[in-house]
PDB file of C-alpha atoms and ligand atoms in Angstrom:
ATOM      1  CA  MET A   1      67.347  18.190 -34.889  1.00 93.00           C
ATOM      2  CA  ASN A   2      66.601  14.438 -36.368  1.00 98.00           C
ATOM      3  CA  ILE A   3      70.195  12.827 -36.698  1.00 98.00           C
ATOM      4  CA  GLY A   4      70.432   9.155 -38.284  1.00 98.00           C
ATOM      5  CA  VAL A   5      72.366   5.831 -37.142  1.00 98.00           C
ATOM      6  CA  LEU A   6      72.799   3.556 -39.998  1.00 98.00           C
ATOM      7  CA  ALA A   7      71.059   0.542 -38.873  1.00 98.00           C
ATOM      8  CA  LEU A   8      72.422  -2.079 -41.393  1.00 98.00           C
ATOM      9  CA  GLN A   9      74.674  -3.857 -38.584  1.00 96.00           C
ATOM     10  CA  GLY A  10      76.631  -2.738 -35.058  1.00 94.00           C
ATOM     11  CA  ALA A  11      75.931  -0.810 -32.216  1.00 94.00           C
ATOM     12  CA  VAL A  12      72.784   1.138 -33.641  1.00 97.00           C
ATOM     13  CA  ALA A  13      70.355   1.237 -30.412  1.00 98.00           C
ATOM     14  CA  GLU A  14      73.539   2.363 -28.244  1.00 98.00           C
ATOM     15  CA  HIS A  15      73.682   5.289 -30.199  1.00 98.00           C
ATOM     16  CA  MET A  16      70.208   6.071 -30.635  1.00 98.00           C
ATOM     17  CA  ARG A  17      70.382   6.103 -26.569  1.00 98.00           C
ATOM     18  CA  SER A  18      73.206   8.643 -26.606  1.00 98.00           C
ATOM     19  CA  LEU A  19      72.173  10.853 -29.273  1.00 98.00           C
ATOM     20  CA  GLU A  20      68.919  11.259 -27.580  1.00 98.00           C
ATOM     21  CA  ALA A  21      70.613  12.364 -24.132  1.00 98.00           C
ATOM     22  CA  ALA A  22      72.562  14.391 -26.432  1.00 98.00           C
ATOM     23  CA  GLY A  23      69.308  16.550 -27.160  1.00 97.00           C
ATOM     24  CA  ALA A  24      69.055  15.247 -30.872  1.00 98.00           C
ATOM     25  CA  HIS A  25      65.949  12.859 -32.044  1.00 98.00           C
ATOM     26  CA  ALA A  26      67.180   9.578 -33.261  1.00 98.00           C
ATOM     27  CA  VAL A  27      66.275   7.946 -36.259  1.00 98.00           C
ATOM     28  CA  ALA A  28      67.613   4.262 -37.291  1.00 98.00           C
ATOM     29  CA  VAL A  29      68.232   4.373 -41.005  1.00 98.00           C
ATOM     30  CA  LYS A  30      67.663   1.625 -43.423  1.00 98.00           C
ATOM     31  CA  ARG A  31      66.758   3.197 -46.332  1.00 98.00           C
ATOM     32  CA  PRO A  32      68.198   5.460 -48.536  1.00 98.00           C
ATOM     33  CA  GLU A  33      65.159   7.740 -48.798  1.00 98.00           C
ATOM     34  CA  GLN A  34      65.388   8.436 -45.021  1.00 98.00           C
ATOM     35  CA  LEU A  35      68.510  10.475 -45.477  1.00 98.00           C
ATOM     36  CA  ASP A  36      66.374  13.450 -46.453  1.00 97.00           C
ATOM     37  CA  GLU A  37      64.640  14.014 -43.220  1.00 97.00           C
ATOM     38  CA  LEU A  38      67.790  13.797 -41.405  1.00 98.00           C
ATOM     39  CA  GLN A  39      70.916  16.824 -40.436  1.00 98.00           C
ATOM     40  CA  GLY A  40      73.532  14.280 -39.277  1.00 98.00           C
ATOM     41  CA  LEU A  41      74.177  10.688 -39.118  1.00 98.00           C
ATOM     42  CA  ILE A  42      76.130   8.656 -37.604  1.00 98.00           C
ATOM     43  CA  ILE A  43      77.816   4.968 -38.979  1.00 98.00           C
ATOM     44  CA  PRO A  44      78.275   2.809 -35.969  1.00 98.00           C
ATOM     45  CA  GLY A  45      80.969  -0.043 -34.691  1.00 97.00           C
ATOM     46  CA  GLY A  46      80.362  -3.417 -36.321  1.00 96.00           C
ATOM     47  CA  GLU A  47      82.021  -4.988 -38.726  1.00 95.00           C
ATOM     48  CA  SER A  48      83.199  -2.749 -42.029  1.00 95.00           C
ATOM     49  CA  THR A  49      83.252  -5.134 -44.579  1.00 92.00           C
ATOM     50  CA  THR A  50      79.800  -6.385 -43.555  1.00 94.00           C
ATOM     51  CA  ILE A  51      78.585  -2.578 -43.396  1.00 96.00           C
ATOM     52  CA  GLY A  52      80.202  -2.147 -46.689  1.00 95.00           C
ATOM     53  CA  LYS A  53      78.746  -4.798 -48.345  1.00 94.00           C
ATOM     54  CA  LEU A  54      75.256  -3.611 -47.204  1.00 96.00           C
ATOM     55  CA  MET A  55      75.802   0.025 -48.511  1.00 97.00           C
ATOM     56  CA  ARG A  56      76.804  -0.902 -51.489  1.00 95.00           C
ATOM     57  CA  LYS A  57      73.798  -3.162 -51.917  1.00 95.00           C
ATOM     58  CA  TYR A  58      71.133  -0.727 -50.381  1.00 97.00           C
ATOM     59  CA  GLY A  59      72.651   2.060 -52.923  1.00 97.00           C
ATOM     60  CA  PHE A  60      74.068   3.742 -50.206  1.00 98.00           C
ATOM     61  CA  ILE A  61      77.216   4.521 -51.122  1.00 97.00           C
ATOM     62  CA  GLU A  62      76.231   7.322 -53.681  1.00 96.00           C
ATOM     63  CA  ALA A  63      73.599   8.646 -51.405  1.00 98.00           C
ATOM     64  CA  LEU A  64      75.960   9.228 -48.522  1.00 98.00           C
ATOM     65  CA  ARG A  65      78.057  10.943 -50.920  1.00 98.00           C
ATOM     66  CA  ALA A  66      75.992  13.437 -51.885  1.00 98.00           C
ATOM     67  CA  PHE A  67      74.652  13.806 -47.940  1.00 98.00           C
ATOM     68  CA  ALA A  68      78.580  14.534 -47.084  1.00 98.00           C
ATOM     69  CA  ALA A  69      78.981  16.564 -50.175  1.00 98.00           C
ATOM     70  CA  ALA A  70      75.324  18.859 -48.874  1.00 97.00           C
ATOM     71  CA  GLY A  71      77.623  19.848 -46.229  1.00 97.00           C
ATOM     72  CA  LYS A  72      75.548  17.376 -43.244  1.00 98.00           C
ATOM     73  CA  PRO A  73      77.926  15.702 -41.115  1.00 98.00           C
ATOM     74  CA  ILE A  74      78.552  12.420 -40.647  1.00 98.00           C
ATOM     75  CA  PHE A  75      80.615  10.721 -37.298  1.00 99.00           C
ATOM     76  CA  GLY A  76      82.023   7.208 -38.181  1.00 98.00           C
ATOM     77  CA  THR A  77      82.790   5.114 -35.204  1.00 98.00           C
ATOM     78  CA  CYS A  78      84.992   2.268 -34.986  1.00 97.00           C
ATOM     79  CA  ALA A  79      84.148   0.175 -38.181  1.00 97.00           C
ATOM     80  CA  GLY A  80      82.245   3.290 -39.092  1.00 98.00           C
ATOM     81  CA  LEU A  81      85.712   5.209 -39.362  1.00 98.00           C
ATOM     82  CA  ILE A  82      87.036   2.521 -41.832  1.00 97.00           C
ATOM     83  CA  CYS A  83      84.027   3.244 -44.294  1.00 97.00           C
ATOM     84  CA  LEU A  84      85.141   7.046 -44.166  1.00 98.00           C
ATOM     85  CA  ALA A  85      88.614   6.695 -44.698  1.00 97.00           C
ATOM     86  CA  GLU A  86      90.278   6.958 -48.253  1.00 95.00           C
ATOM     87  CA  ARG A  87      92.437   4.242 -47.461  1.00 93.00           C
ATOM     88  CA  VAL A  88      92.348   1.113 -45.967  1.00 93.00           C
ATOM     89  CA  GLU A  89      95.913  -0.499 -45.155  1.00 89.00           C
ATOM     90  CA  GLY A  90      96.435  -3.594 -46.593  1.00 77.00           C
ATOM     91  CA  GLN A  91      92.828  -3.688 -48.767  1.00 74.00           C
ATOM     92  CA  GLN A  92      94.203  -1.481 -51.701  1.00 68.00           C
ATOM     93  CA  GLY A  93      92.273  -3.272 -54.641  1.00 63.00           C
ATOM     94  CA  LEU A  94      91.023  -6.340 -52.532  1.00 59.00           C
ATOM     95  CA  GLU A  95      87.662  -5.611 -52.336  1.00 64.00           C
ATOM     96  CA  GLU A  96      85.263  -2.699 -53.170  1.00 69.00           C
ATOM     97  CA  PRO A  97      86.164   0.587 -51.473  1.00 72.00           C
ATOM     98  CA  HIS A  98      83.978   1.845 -49.038  1.00 90.00           C
ATOM     99  CA  LEU A  99      82.588   5.851 -49.025  1.00 95.00           C
ATOM    100  CA  ARG A 100      86.477   6.980 -48.988  1.00 95.00           C
ATOM    101  CA  LEU A 101      85.375  10.587 -47.965  1.00 97.00           C
ATOM    102  CA  MET A 102      88.068  11.173 -45.267  1.00 98.00           C
ATOM    103  CA  ASP A 103      91.462  12.232 -46.586  1.00 98.00           C
ATOM    104  CA  MET A 104      93.069   9.421 -44.284  1.00 97.00           C
ATOM    105  CA  THR A 105      94.745   5.956 -43.684  1.00 96.00           C
ATOM    106  CA  VAL A 106      93.912   3.462 -41.386  1.00 96.00           C
ATOM    107  CA  LEU A 107      94.889   0.391 -40.123  1.00 94.00           C
ATOM    108  CA  ARG A 108      92.250  -2.054 -38.687  1.00 94.00           C
ATOM    109  CA  ASN A 109      92.214  -4.075 -35.832  1.00 91.00           C
ATOM    110  CA  ALA A 110      95.928  -2.379 -35.158  1.00 90.00           C
ATOM    111  CA  PHE A 111      95.513  -2.906 -31.610  1.00 84.00           C
ATOM    112  CA  GLY A 112      97.190  -6.458 -31.507  1.00 75.00           C
ATOM    113  CA  ARG A 113      95.410  -9.588 -29.495  1.00 63.00           C
ATOM    114  CA  GLN A 114      96.008  -8.393 -26.052  1.00 59.00           C
ATOM    115  CA  ARG A 115      95.024  -5.580 -26.028  1.00 71.00           C
ATOM    116  CA  GLU A 116      92.251  -6.489 -28.236  1.00 81.00           C
ATOM    117  CA  SER A 117      89.158  -4.740 -25.987  1.00 91.00           C
ATOM    118  CA  PHE A 118      90.363  -1.927 -23.415  1.00 92.00           C
ATOM    119  CA  GLU A 119      89.139   1.123 -22.143  1.00 94.00           C
ATOM    120  CA  ALA A 120      90.520   4.307 -21.505  1.00 94.00           C
ATOM    121  CA  ASP A 121      90.174   8.431 -20.842  1.00 96.00           C
ATOM    122  CA  LEU A 122      91.103  10.307 -23.532  1.00 97.00           C
ATOM    123  CA  ASN A 123      91.647  14.034 -23.676  1.00 97.00           C
ATOM    124  CA  VAL A 124      90.097  14.981 -27.291  1.00 98.00           C
ATOM    125  CA  LYS A 125      90.792  18.598 -28.398  1.00 98.00           C
ATOM    126  CA  GLY A 126      87.356  20.669 -27.916  1.00 97.00           C
ATOM    127  CA  ILE A 127      86.397  18.649 -25.339  1.00 98.00           C
ATOM    128  CA  GLU A 128      86.949  19.671 -21.558  1.00 96.00           C
ATOM    129  CA  GLN A 129      86.615  16.875 -19.743  1.00 96.00           C
ATOM    130  CA  PRO A 130      88.182  13.393 -20.456  1.00 97.00           C
ATOM    131  CA  VAL A 131      85.875  11.317 -22.900  1.00 97.00           C
ATOM    132  CA  ARG A 132      85.610   7.505 -22.134  1.00 96.00           C
ATOM    133  CA  ALA A 133      86.597   5.606 -24.154  1.00 95.00           C
ATOM    134  CA  VAL A 134      85.708   1.597 -25.185  1.00 96.00           C
ATOM    135  CA  PHE A 135      88.166  -0.216 -27.495  1.00 96.00           C
ATOM    136  CA  ILE A 136      87.141  -3.227 -29.374  1.00 95.00           C
ATOM    137  CA  ARG A 137      89.278  -4.967 -31.929  1.00 94.00           C
ATOM    138  CA  ALA A 138      89.991  -1.016 -32.779  1.00 95.00           C
ATOM    139  CA  PRO A 139      91.201   0.429 -35.879  1.00 95.00           C
ATOM    140  CA  LEU A 140      93.784   3.356 -35.656  1.00 95.00           C
ATOM    141  CA  ILE A 141      94.529   6.268 -38.190  1.00 97.00           C
ATOM    142  CA  GLN A 142      97.743   5.700 -39.655  1.00 96.00           C
ATOM    143  CA  SER A 143      97.892   9.101 -41.385  1.00 97.00           C
ATOM    144  CA  VAL A 144      96.252  11.909 -42.261  1.00 98.00           C
ATOM    145  CA  GLY A 145      96.329  14.534 -45.330  1.00 98.00           C
ATOM    146  CA  GLU A 146      96.317  18.103 -44.915  1.00 97.00           C
ATOM    147  CA  ARG A 147      92.536  18.883 -44.530  1.00 97.00           C
ATOM    148  CA  VAL A 148      92.355  17.047 -41.469  1.00 98.00           C
ATOM    149  CA  ASP A 149      92.374  18.214 -37.915  1.00 98.00           C
ATOM    150  CA  VAL A 150      93.738  15.477 -35.190  1.00 98.00           C
ATOM    151  CA  LEU A 151      91.498  15.804 -32.296  1.00 98.00           C
ATOM    152  CA  CYS A 152      92.827  12.591 -29.936  1.00 98.00           C
ATOM    153  CA  GLU A 153      96.121  10.264 -29.600  1.00 96.00           C
ATOM    154  CA  VAL A 154      96.763   7.035 -27.873  1.00 91.00           C
ATOM    155  CA  ASN A 155     100.427   6.412 -27.308  1.00 86.00           C
ATOM    156  CA  GLY A 156     100.758   8.706 -30.320  1.00 90.00           C
ATOM    157  CA  GLU A 157      98.183   6.967 -32.287  1.00 92.00           C
ATOM    158  CA  ILE A 158      95.541   8.489 -33.748  1.00 97.00           C
ATOM    159  CA  VAL A 159      91.964   7.969 -32.723  1.00 98.00           C
ATOM    160  CA  THR A 160      90.087  10.877 -33.418  1.00 98.00           C
ATOM    161  CA  ALA A 161      89.796  13.199 -36.286  1.00 98.00           C
ATOM    162  CA  ARG A 162      87.710  15.724 -37.983  1.00 98.00           C
ATOM    163  CA  GLN A 163      87.779  16.673 -41.705  1.00 98.00           C
ATOM    164  CA  ASP A 164      85.669  19.705 -41.950  1.00 98.00           C
ATOM    165  CA  SER A 165      81.675  17.912 -41.626  1.00 98.00           C
ATOM    166  CA  LEU A 166      83.043  14.711 -40.646  1.00 98.00           C
ATOM    167  CA  LEU A 167      84.191  13.285 -37.914  1.00 98.00           C
ATOM    168  CA  ALA A 168      85.858  10.012 -36.843  1.00 98.00           C
ATOM    169  CA  CYS A 169      87.096   8.245 -33.964  1.00 98.00           C
ATOM    170  CA  SER A 170      88.314   4.324 -33.575  1.00 97.00           C
ATOM    171  CA  PHE A 171      86.721   3.646 -30.050  1.00 97.00           C
ATOM    172  CA  HIS A 172      83.081   3.176 -29.209  1.00 97.00           C
ATOM    173  CA  PRO A 173      81.601   6.358 -27.805  1.00 97.00           C
ATOM    174  CA  GLU A 174      78.106   4.911 -27.293  1.00 97.00           C
ATOM    175  CA  LEU A 175      78.773   1.973 -24.874  1.00 96.00           C
ATOM    176  CA  THR A 176      79.172   4.187 -21.539  1.00 96.00           C
ATOM    177  CA  SER A 177      77.399   7.012 -20.103  1.00 95.00           C
ATOM    178  CA  ASP A 178      79.264   9.272 -20.998  1.00 96.00           C
ATOM    179  CA  VAL A 179      77.658  11.094 -24.156  1.00 97.00           C
ATOM    180  CA  SER A 180      79.926  13.930 -24.603  1.00 97.00           C
ATOM    181  CA  LEU A 181      81.650  13.306 -28.013  1.00 98.00           C
ATOM    182  CA  HIS A 182      78.136  12.777 -29.442  1.00 98.00           C
ATOM    183  CA  ARG A 183      77.368  16.510 -27.692  1.00 98.00           C
ATOM    184  CA  TYR A 184      80.214  17.421 -29.836  1.00 98.00           C
ATOM    185  CA  PHE A 185      78.764  15.409 -33.015  1.00 98.00           C
ATOM    186  CA  VAL A 186      75.502  17.176 -32.204  1.00 98.00           C
ATOM    187  CA  ASP A 187      76.981  21.042 -32.039  1.00 98.00           C
ATOM    188  CA  MET A 188      78.644  20.187 -35.734  1.00 98.00           C
ATOM    189  CA  VAL A 189      75.084  19.097 -36.846  1.00 98.00           C
ATOM    190  CA  LYS A 190      73.878  22.307 -35.370  1.00 98.00           C
ATOM    191  CA  GLN A 191      76.705  24.950 -36.848  1.00 96.00           C
ATOM    192  CA  ALA A 192      76.515  23.059 -40.212  1.00 96.00           C
ATOM    193  CA  GLU A 193      72.322  23.694 -40.199  1.00 91.00           C
ATOM    194  CA  ASN A 194      73.209  27.534 -39.352  1.00 89.00           C
ATOM    195  CA  VAL A 195      75.267  27.692 -42.094  1.00 85.00           C
ATOM    196  CA  ALA A 196      72.782  25.712 -44.135  1.00 76.00           C
ATOM    197  CA  GLY A 197      70.397  28.393 -43.088  1.00 65.00           C
TER     198      GLY A 197
HETATM  199  N1  LIG B 201      87.296  -4.974 -36.078  1.00 84.63           N
HETATM  200  C1  LIG B 201      86.341  -4.217 -37.202  1.00 84.63           C
HETATM  201  C2  LIG B 201      86.570  -4.042 -38.601  1.00 84.63           C
HETATM  202  O1  LIG B 201      87.713  -3.931 -38.460  1.00 84.63           O
HETATM  203  C3  LIG B 201      85.679  -3.199 -36.216  1.00 84.63           C
HETATM  204  C4  LIG B 201      85.548  -3.470 -34.389  1.00 84.63           C
HETATM  205  C5  LIG B 201      84.626  -2.812 -34.305  1.00 84.63           C
HETATM  206  O2  LIG B 201      83.954  -1.707 -34.902  1.00 84.63           O
HETATM  207  N2  LIG B 201      84.056  -2.503 -32.868  1.00 84.63           N
HETATM  208  O3  LIG B 201      85.789  -3.522 -39.148  1.00 84.63           O
END
């Protein structure tokens, strides 16, 4: 099971470590050609404007849309969630869109200055134990379309969601030793492989 971590900018090594701990072989992805060898991909947290620019520069936008269209799972965390979103609040028309794969509207840096970074234990649908989450200048999901399943909310705000083989969370699941969300994603990838069979 080869799962890539998009290695253009952001928390790459930590995701690779968590993926390995969850039983997958992790690959740092710097070129779109590498996607052919992968069954799933994580887009890490970092700075979404930078990751978006580099995705466009290196030809990842079309390549990742094709990857998703082939039913291969993608997991976006924090800035990666912003990259997956169909709509980014306040940014319509300001710059080139990102991947626009998940039917949701996201708001960047949504938790305010006082709470720029914080940790929480979250109840995520489909995962038995609470998930330890680190929020850093995190976005939140303001609204989702019908095809999107909300997996977790914090104070009424959506922070984890899934649309078929796309998973997104607004926090950093890779900065703790809790790999339950990575295990959940590895299971999604296994299921997609069985279907593709
Ligand atoms: N604030 C960043 C952005 O808007 C996301 C922060 C993160 O990934 N930790 O892209």
